[in-house]
Amino acid sequence: MLLRGAALAFSTLAIAAFAFAARADALIYWANANTHTIARANLDGTGDNHGFFKVVGGFTNGVAVDGAHTYWTVPDANIIGRANIDGTGVNHSFITGAAGPEGLAVDSAHVYWTNGDSGTIGRANLDGSGVNQNFITRASPANLMAADTDHLYWTVLGEGPLGQDTIARADVSGGNLNRTFITGAVSSPEGVAVDDAHVYWTNLLGGEIGRANLADGSEANGDFIDGARNPTGIAVNSGKLYWSNFASNSIGTADTDGSNVNQTFIGAAGPEGVAVDASTTAPPPPTIAEVTGAGLPHGIERSLLAKLEGAQRKVDADHLEGACGSLGAYVNEVRAQSGKKLEAAHAEDLILEAIGVRDALGCGRS
């Protein structure tokens, strides 16, 4: 049946994605406000390059990466820049017309940023088209941000609802705005990052890393990790946290369970935003048995297969941005059929497997 063919194509896609990921080193990127540069290093702290490329227009704050590009914000110039992942093709004015852009996030389809001066979230297509500076309004004075498959997250400093410092959340569609998703344990928040289980943030003045449950913001712990020095940006990848210690000019790191803290992991120069690209650790590919017997109608099976085959072709051509988009469309279609033409638990398995391949390709983790 065609669904069996889709499973085979998906398995092949996964193997190809893992092979591609293995050819590229996973790296950490950060914005050096003092030297107006984007820096990067290997995830073990070696090979640090403090002047990976120069930023123009003022100091840079937020930074995000996907499988193809690095993005950054320049608040004073109201611009968002972009470069190829290898540092070539620098475009200092990739997106213009922002209003004090601070945070930045990217997923398989869009770039998002916080407009600190207008209290809005902006959005554009990955190629810079379709710019909407007011994608989400009433976002409060927003700071740094992160994204996952379903949601956008950003920090609200000092002037949130009722004067609270909070972590806000909204759907990636812009709906279901919740400006008080996490409160109480949040104090002078700057950076925010998410993995499959938790939200993490930096409490600037308290020198702390906070953590809460991803699903509902519960069990918020404002000093999950302490001892940081004015921490600003934060990123998470493969069981590791990385944050910028602005006051001590360093990048800190720890395991996501709070152990193995190292506040001087890498030297920096007034570090702000932090991002991590693809992990070299990939989940196993799906098996045919997981999809056999689903009994999907012909049209749905054919549509899923087409998206997987399209993603495979783009991986083969090293067109990661396109592959990420195809996988995102596949995930959206599986999700749409969950509990309808496809058993919910089965759909969830397929979604998690596809997300694993996306992660291996570096599709939009900040």
PDB file of N, CA and C in Angstrom, residues 1 5 9 20-21 38 67 85 124 130 166 198-199 211-212 218 240 244 276 286 290 300-302 316:
ATOM      1  N   MET A   1       0.842  -1.181   0.000  1.00  0.00           N
ATOM      2  CA  MET A   1       0.000   0.000   0.000  1.00  0.00           C
ATOM      3  C   MET A   1       0.881   1.237   0.000  1.00  0.00           C
ATOM      4  N   GLY A   5       4.871   2.530   1.357  1.00  0.00           N
ATOM      5  CA  GLY A   5       5.879   3.241   0.584  1.00  0.00           C
ATOM      6  C   GLY A   5       6.308   4.521   1.240  1.00  0.00           C
ATOM      7  N   ALA A   9      10.034   5.604   2.344  1.00  0.00           N
ATOM      8  CA  ALA A   9      10.635   6.870   1.948  1.00  0.00           C
ATOM      9  C   ALA A   9      11.076   7.666   3.169  1.00  0.00           C
ATOM     10  N   PHE A  20      23.790  13.480   6.476  1.00  0.00           N
ATOM     11  CA  PHE A  20      24.130  14.872   6.227  1.00  0.00           C
ATOM     12  C   PHE A  20      24.548  15.558   7.518  1.00  0.00           C
ATOM     13  N   ALA A  21      23.774  15.310   8.598  1.00  0.00           N
ATOM     14  CA  ALA A  21      24.107  15.947   9.876  1.00  0.00           C
ATOM     15  C   ALA A  21      25.490  15.533  10.344  1.00  0.00           C
ATOM     16  N   ILE A  38      29.296  38.459  15.381  1.00  0.00           N
ATOM     17  CA  ILE A  38      28.721  37.153  15.664  1.00  0.00           C
ATOM     18  C   ILE A  38      29.886  36.195  15.831  1.00  0.00           C
ATOM     19  N   GLY A  67      19.230  25.342   9.474  1.00  0.00           N
ATOM     20  CA  GLY A  67      20.171  24.510   8.743  1.00  0.00           C
ATOM     21  C   GLY A  67      20.922  25.227   7.648  1.00  0.00           C
ATOM     22  N   ILE A  85      25.182  29.871   6.655  1.00  0.00           N
ATOM     23  CA  ILE A  85      25.625  29.221   7.881  1.00  0.00           C
ATOM     24  C   ILE A  85      27.146  29.155   7.982  1.00  0.00           C
ATOM     25  N   ALA A 124       8.336  37.107   9.133  1.00  0.00           N
ATOM     26  CA  ALA A 124       8.579  37.125   7.692  1.00  0.00           C
ATOM     27  C   ALA A 124       8.844  35.712   7.230  1.00  0.00           C
ATOM     28  N   GLY A 130       7.176  38.878   2.691  1.00  0.00           N
ATOM     29  CA  GLY A 130       5.993  38.802   3.537  1.00  0.00           C
ATOM     30  C   GLY A 130       6.196  39.373   4.928  1.00  0.00           C
ATOM     31  N   THR A 166       7.473  38.439  33.088  1.00  0.00           N
ATOM     32  CA  THR A 166       6.830  37.184  32.712  1.00  0.00           C
ATOM     33  C   THR A 166       7.534  36.531  31.528  1.00  0.00           C
ATOM     34  N   HIS A 198      10.867  21.308  28.787  1.00  0.00           N
ATOM     35  CA  HIS A 198      10.946  22.467  29.669  1.00  0.00           C
ATOM     36  C   HIS A 198      11.148  23.776  28.908  1.00  0.00           C
ATOM     37  N   VAL A 199      10.778  24.849  29.591  1.00  0.00           N
ATOM     38  CA  VAL A 199      11.135  26.209  29.200  1.00  0.00           C
ATOM     39  C   VAL A 199      12.247  26.665  30.142  1.00  0.00           C
ATOM     40  N   ARG A 211      13.627  27.500  35.201  1.00  0.00           N
ATOM     41  CA  ARG A 211      13.076  26.389  34.429  1.00  0.00           C
ATOM     42  C   ARG A 211      11.628  26.139  34.844  1.00  0.00           C
ATOM     43  N   ALA A 212      10.785  25.751  33.888  1.00  0.00           N
ATOM     44  CA  ALA A 212       9.398  25.383  34.154  1.00  0.00           C
ATOM     45  C   ALA A 212       8.983  24.318  33.152  1.00  0.00           C
ATOM     46  N   SER A 218       4.028  25.151  34.566  1.00  0.00           N
ATOM     47  CA  SER A 218       3.977  24.835  35.993  1.00  0.00           C
ATOM     48  C   SER A 218       5.358  24.503  36.549  1.00  0.00           C
ATOM     49  N   LYS A 240      21.992  19.806  26.805  1.00  0.00           N
ATOM     50  CA  LYS A 240      22.917  20.820  27.306  1.00  0.00           C
ATOM     51  C   LYS A 240      22.294  22.209  27.189  1.00  0.00           C
ATOM     52  N   SER A 244      24.728  33.198  27.998  1.00  0.00           N
ATOM     53  CA  SER A 244      25.740  34.244  27.932  1.00  0.00           C
ATOM     54  C   SER A 244      25.816  34.973  29.265  1.00  0.00           C
ATOM     55  N   VAL A 276      22.049  27.585  19.045  1.00  0.00           N
ATOM     56  CA  VAL A 276      22.766  26.345  18.750  1.00  0.00           C
ATOM     57  C   VAL A 276      22.163  25.730  17.507  1.00  0.00           C
ATOM     58  N   PRO A 286      12.148   5.612  11.681  1.00  0.00           N
ATOM     59  CA  PRO A 286      10.940   4.838  11.954  1.00  0.00           C
ATOM     60  C   PRO A 286      10.977   3.485  11.264  1.00  0.00           C
ATOM     61  N   GLU A 290       5.451   0.514  12.230  1.00  0.00           N
ATOM     62  CA  GLU A 290       4.771   1.605  12.907  1.00  0.00           C
ATOM     63  C   GLU A 290       3.676   2.236  12.067  1.00  0.00           C
ATOM     64  N   ILE A 300      -4.763  10.854   0.936  1.00  0.00           N
ATOM     65  CA  ILE A 300      -3.944  11.272   2.076  1.00  0.00           C
ATOM     66  C   ILE A 300      -2.592  10.563   2.037  1.00  0.00           C
ATOM     67  N   GLU A 301      -2.612   9.253   1.756  1.00  0.00           N
ATOM     68  CA  GLU A 301      -1.360   8.507   1.655  1.00  0.00           C
ATOM     69  C   GLU A 301      -0.448   9.121   0.594  1.00  0.00           C
ATOM     70  N   ARG A 302      -1.051   9.429  -0.542  1.00  0.00           N
ATOM     71  CA  ARG A 302      -0.273   9.970  -1.651  1.00  0.00           C
ATOM     72  C   ARG A 302       0.321  11.329  -1.291  1.00  0.00           C
ATOM     73  N   ASP A 316      19.022  15.508  -0.600  1.00  0.00           N
ATOM     74  CA  ASP A 316      20.038  15.055  -1.552  1.00  0.00           C
ATOM     75  C   ASP A 316      20.734  16.225  -2.236  1.00  0.00           C
TER      76      ASP A 316
END
